[in-house]
Amino acid sequence: MTQLRITGITAAALGAGGVLAGPAGAQTLDLSIEIPRLRVAEYHRPYVAVWLEKEGATPRTLSVWYDDDMRGNEGTKWLRDLRQFWRTAGRAMSFPADGISSATKAPGTHRMSFTGGNGSMPRLSPGNYTLVIEAAREVGGRELIRLPFTWNGSSTATASARGSNELGAVSLTIRR
C-alpha cells in the first residue's frame, strides 16, 4: 500500500491546481448599488429588485427590497411597480421570500455579496449574463439598469453603470 505524505509546504506549492485542490473555489458576486438622495416634496424609499439573466435559462432573483413591515404583507402590492421584475419573476413568487426579501434602503451606497450555489445565487457556468437592477418609488419614478458581463469561470469579471434618477452608480465584480 502506497502512503502519500504531504507537508504544509508541499500543499501550498500544489496550490489550487494541484492534487489537493478538490472542488473549485466558490464564486463570489459583489454588488454595489447607490440610492441617490432626491430633493422632492414627498420622498419614499424605492423598491428595488435585483436579478440575474442568462440566455436560455430562467432568471434568478437575488434580492428584493420592499416595505416588508406593513401589516398583512400589504407592501407587496407595490412590487407591481417594478414592472420588468414583476413580469420576469415577481408575480410567481411568494413574499417574504427567504434569503431574498429585505426592507427598503435609505439613500446611500449599499453593498451585497452572493456566493455561487448558496441561497438565491446559482453557481454560474461560463457564458454571457446580465445582472438587472430595477427601482421604483411611490410618488416617484422608475429606473432599470442592465449590467451585461461575460463569466469565463476562472478570472474576474466586472461591470458598472450609472442611473439617471432613481439609481446612482451600480457595479458588480464576480470572481472565483
Short mmCIF file of C-alpha atoms in Angstrom, two decimals:
data_model
loop_
_atom_site.label_atom_id
_atom_site.label_comp_id
_atom_site.label_asym_id
_atom_site.label_seq_id
_atom_site.Cartn_x
_atom_site.Cartn_y
_atom_site.Cartn_z
CA MET A 1 0.00 0.00 0.00
CA THR A 2 1.38 3.38 -1.01
CA GLN A 3 1.15 6.13 1.50
CA LEU A 4 1.21 9.77 0.41
CA ARG A 5 2.59 12.20 2.91
CA ILE A 6 2.24 15.91 2.21
CA THR A 7 3.74 18.63 4.32
CA GLY A 8 2.35 22.13 4.64
CA ILE A 9 4.96 23.49 2.23
CA THR A 10 4.14 20.86 -0.36
CA ALA A 11 0.41 21.50 -0.09
CA ALA A 12 0.98 25.23 -0.60
CA ALA A 13 3.21 24.58 -3.60
CA LEU A 14 0.49 22.47 -5.22
CA GLY A 15 -1.95 25.39 -4.95
CA ALA A 16 -5.41 25.44 -6.42
CA GLY A 17 -4.41 23.43 -9.50
CA GLY A 18 -2.74 20.67 -7.55
CA VAL A 19 -3.86 17.29 -6.34
CA LEU A 20 -5.39 18.73 -3.19
CA ALA A 21 -7.46 21.38 -4.89
CA GLY A 22 -10.70 19.42 -4.57
CA PRO A 23 -13.79 21.34 -5.61
CA ALA A 24 -13.13 24.64 -7.33
CA GLY A 25 -13.22 27.78 -5.18
CA ALA A 26 -16.51 29.48 -4.56
CA GLN A 27 -17.78 32.13 -6.93
CA THR A 28 -18.45 35.45 -5.28
CA LEU A 29 -20.55 38.21 -6.78
CA ASP A 30 -20.09 41.56 -5.06
CA LEU A 31 -22.64 44.21 -5.91
CA SER A 32 -22.79 47.90 -5.06
CA ILE A 33 -25.97 49.91 -5.54
CA GLU A 34 -26.23 53.63 -4.89
CA ILE A 35 -29.61 55.06 -3.95
CA PRO A 36 -29.33 58.81 -4.63
CA ARG A 37 -30.70 61.40 -2.24
CA LEU A 38 -33.51 63.14 -4.07
CA ARG A 39 -34.85 66.59 -3.22
CA VAL A 40 -38.56 66.06 -3.67
CA ALA A 41 -41.57 67.15 -1.63
CA GLU A 42 -42.68 63.62 -0.75
CA TYR A 43 -39.89 61.08 -0.58
CA HIS A 44 -40.43 57.34 -0.21
CA ARG A 45 -37.58 54.85 -0.22
CA PRO A 46 -37.53 52.93 -3.51
CA TYR A 47 -38.50 49.35 -4.00
CA VAL A 48 -35.58 47.57 -5.68
CA ALA A 49 -35.28 44.18 -7.37
CA VAL A 50 -32.04 42.54 -8.48
CA TRP A 51 -32.00 39.52 -10.74
CA LEU A 52 -29.63 37.59 -12.96
CA GLU A 53 -30.39 36.59 -16.54
CA LYS A 54 -28.65 34.16 -18.89
CA GLU A 55 -29.95 33.47 -22.36
CA GLY A 56 -31.92 30.24 -22.41
CA ALA A 57 -32.12 29.98 -18.60
CA THR A 58 -34.75 31.00 -16.09
CA PRO A 59 -33.90 34.38 -14.48
CA ARG A 60 -32.86 34.16 -10.82
CA THR A 61 -33.98 36.77 -8.33
CA LEU A 62 -31.15 37.70 -5.99
CA SER A 63 -32.76 40.39 -3.86
CA VAL A 64 -35.99 42.38 -3.46
CA TRP A 65 -36.21 45.44 -1.21
CA TYR A 66 -39.74 46.45 -0.29
CA ASP A 67 -41.78 47.62 2.66
CA ASP A 68 -41.77 44.25 4.38
CA ASP A 69 -43.02 45.69 7.67
CA MET A 70 -46.58 46.53 6.63
CA ARG A 71 -49.44 44.69 8.26
CA GLY A 72 -50.88 41.80 6.26
CA ASN A 73 -47.92 41.85 3.82
CA GLU A 74 -49.51 45.00 2.34
CA GLY A 75 -46.16 46.22 0.98
CA THR A 76 -46.12 43.54 -1.68
CA LYS A 77 -48.88 45.25 -3.67
CA TRP A 78 -46.38 47.96 -4.73
CA LEU A 79 -43.98 45.37 -6.14
CA ARG A 80 -46.02 45.54 -9.34
CA ASP A 81 -44.47 48.96 -9.93
CA LEU A 82 -41.21 47.11 -10.58
CA ARG A 83 -42.72 46.27 -13.95
CA GLN A 84 -39.90 44.27 -15.53
CA PHE A 85 -39.24 42.35 -12.34
CA TRP A 86 -42.94 41.67 -11.88
CA ARG A 87 -43.24 40.22 -15.40
CA THR A 88 -39.98 38.30 -15.11
CA ALA A 89 -40.41 36.64 -11.73
CA GLY A 90 -42.27 38.71 -9.13
CA ARG A 91 -45.82 37.63 -9.85
CA ALA A 92 -44.85 33.97 -9.46
CA MET A 93 -43.09 34.48 -6.13
CA SER A 94 -44.41 34.36 -2.56
CA PHE A 95 -43.31 37.14 -0.23
CA PRO A 96 -41.49 37.41 2.03
CA ALA A 97 -39.05 35.20 0.14
CA ASP A 98 -36.46 33.57 2.38
CA GLY A 99 -32.99 34.98 1.74
CA ILE A 100 -34.24 37.39 -0.93
CA SER A 101 -36.63 39.84 0.75
CA SER A 102 -35.42 42.73 2.80
CA ALA A 103 -36.55 46.19 3.83
CA THR A 104 -36.20 49.24 1.63
CA LYS A 105 -32.91 51.11 1.95
CA ALA A 106 -32.17 54.77 2.67
CA PRO A 107 -30.16 56.90 0.24
CA GLY A 108 -26.51 55.87 0.17
CA THR A 109 -24.35 53.09 -1.22
CA HIS A 110 -25.38 49.55 -0.36
CA ARG A 111 -23.13 46.55 -0.81
CA MET A 112 -24.21 42.97 -1.17
CA SER A 113 -22.26 39.78 -1.66
CA PHE A 114 -23.56 36.50 -3.07
CA THR A 115 -21.82 33.13 -3.15
CA GLY A 116 -22.48 30.80 -6.08
CA GLY A 117 -24.52 27.79 -5.06
CA ASN A 118 -25.72 29.39 -1.79
CA GLY A 119 -29.17 30.84 -1.23
CA SER A 120 -30.56 32.67 -4.23
CA MET A 121 -27.27 32.79 -6.15
CA PRO A 122 -26.79 29.97 -8.65
CA ARG A 123 -23.39 28.50 -9.41
CA LEU A 124 -22.56 30.17 -12.71
CA SER A 125 -21.35 28.25 -15.74
CA PRO A 126 -19.24 30.10 -18.31
CA GLY A 127 -21.30 32.33 -20.56
CA ASN A 128 -22.90 35.71 -21.08
CA TYR A 129 -25.06 37.10 -18.28
CA THR A 130 -26.94 40.26 -17.47
CA LEU A 131 -27.49 41.50 -13.93
CA VAL A 132 -30.62 43.65 -13.85
CA ILE A 133 -31.45 46.22 -11.18
CA GLU A 134 -34.85 47.91 -11.17
CA ALA A 135 -36.04 50.61 -8.77
CA ALA A 136 -39.48 52.20 -8.40
CA ARG A 137 -40.63 54.73 -5.88
CA GLU A 138 -44.13 55.57 -4.68
CA VAL A 139 -44.97 59.06 -5.97
CA GLY A 140 -41.73 58.87 -7.91
CA GLY A 141 -40.13 57.38 -10.94
CA ARG A 142 -38.89 54.03 -12.11
CA GLU A 143 -35.50 53.07 -13.49
CA LEU A 144 -33.88 49.90 -14.78
CA ILE A 145 -30.18 49.26 -15.30
CA ARG A 146 -28.73 46.27 -17.11
CA LEU A 147 -25.15 45.17 -16.42
CA PRO A 148 -24.03 42.68 -19.07
CA PHE A 149 -20.93 40.62 -18.29
CA THR A 150 -19.15 37.51 -19.51
CA TRP A 151 -18.08 34.90 -17.00
CA ASN A 152 -15.37 32.51 -18.18
CA GLY A 153 -15.39 30.55 -14.96
CA SER A 154 -11.97 31.48 -13.66
CA SER A 155 -10.97 35.12 -13.99
CA THR A 156 -12.62 38.23 -12.58
CA ALA A 157 -15.47 39.93 -14.45
CA THR A 158 -16.67 43.44 -13.75
CA ALA A 159 -19.43 45.73 -15.00
CA SER A 160 -20.70 49.13 -13.98
CA ALA A 161 -23.23 51.77 -14.98
CA ARG A 162 -24.86 54.89 -13.62
CA GLY A 163 -28.54 55.59 -13.37
CA SER A 164 -30.06 58.97 -14.08
CA ASN A 165 -32.67 59.38 -11.33
CA GLU A 166 -33.82 56.53 -9.07
CA LEU A 167 -30.46 54.72 -9.16
CA GLY A 168 -26.93 56.12 -8.91
CA ALA A 169 -23.72 54.21 -9.56
CA VAL A 170 -24.05 50.43 -9.68
CA SER A 171 -21.24 47.95 -10.12
CA LEU A 172 -20.55 44.26 -9.89
CA THR A 173 -17.46 42.12 -9.54
CA ILE A 174 -17.56 38.38 -9.87
CA ARG A 175 -14.56 36.24 -9.06
CA ARG A 176 -13.60 32.78 -8.05
#
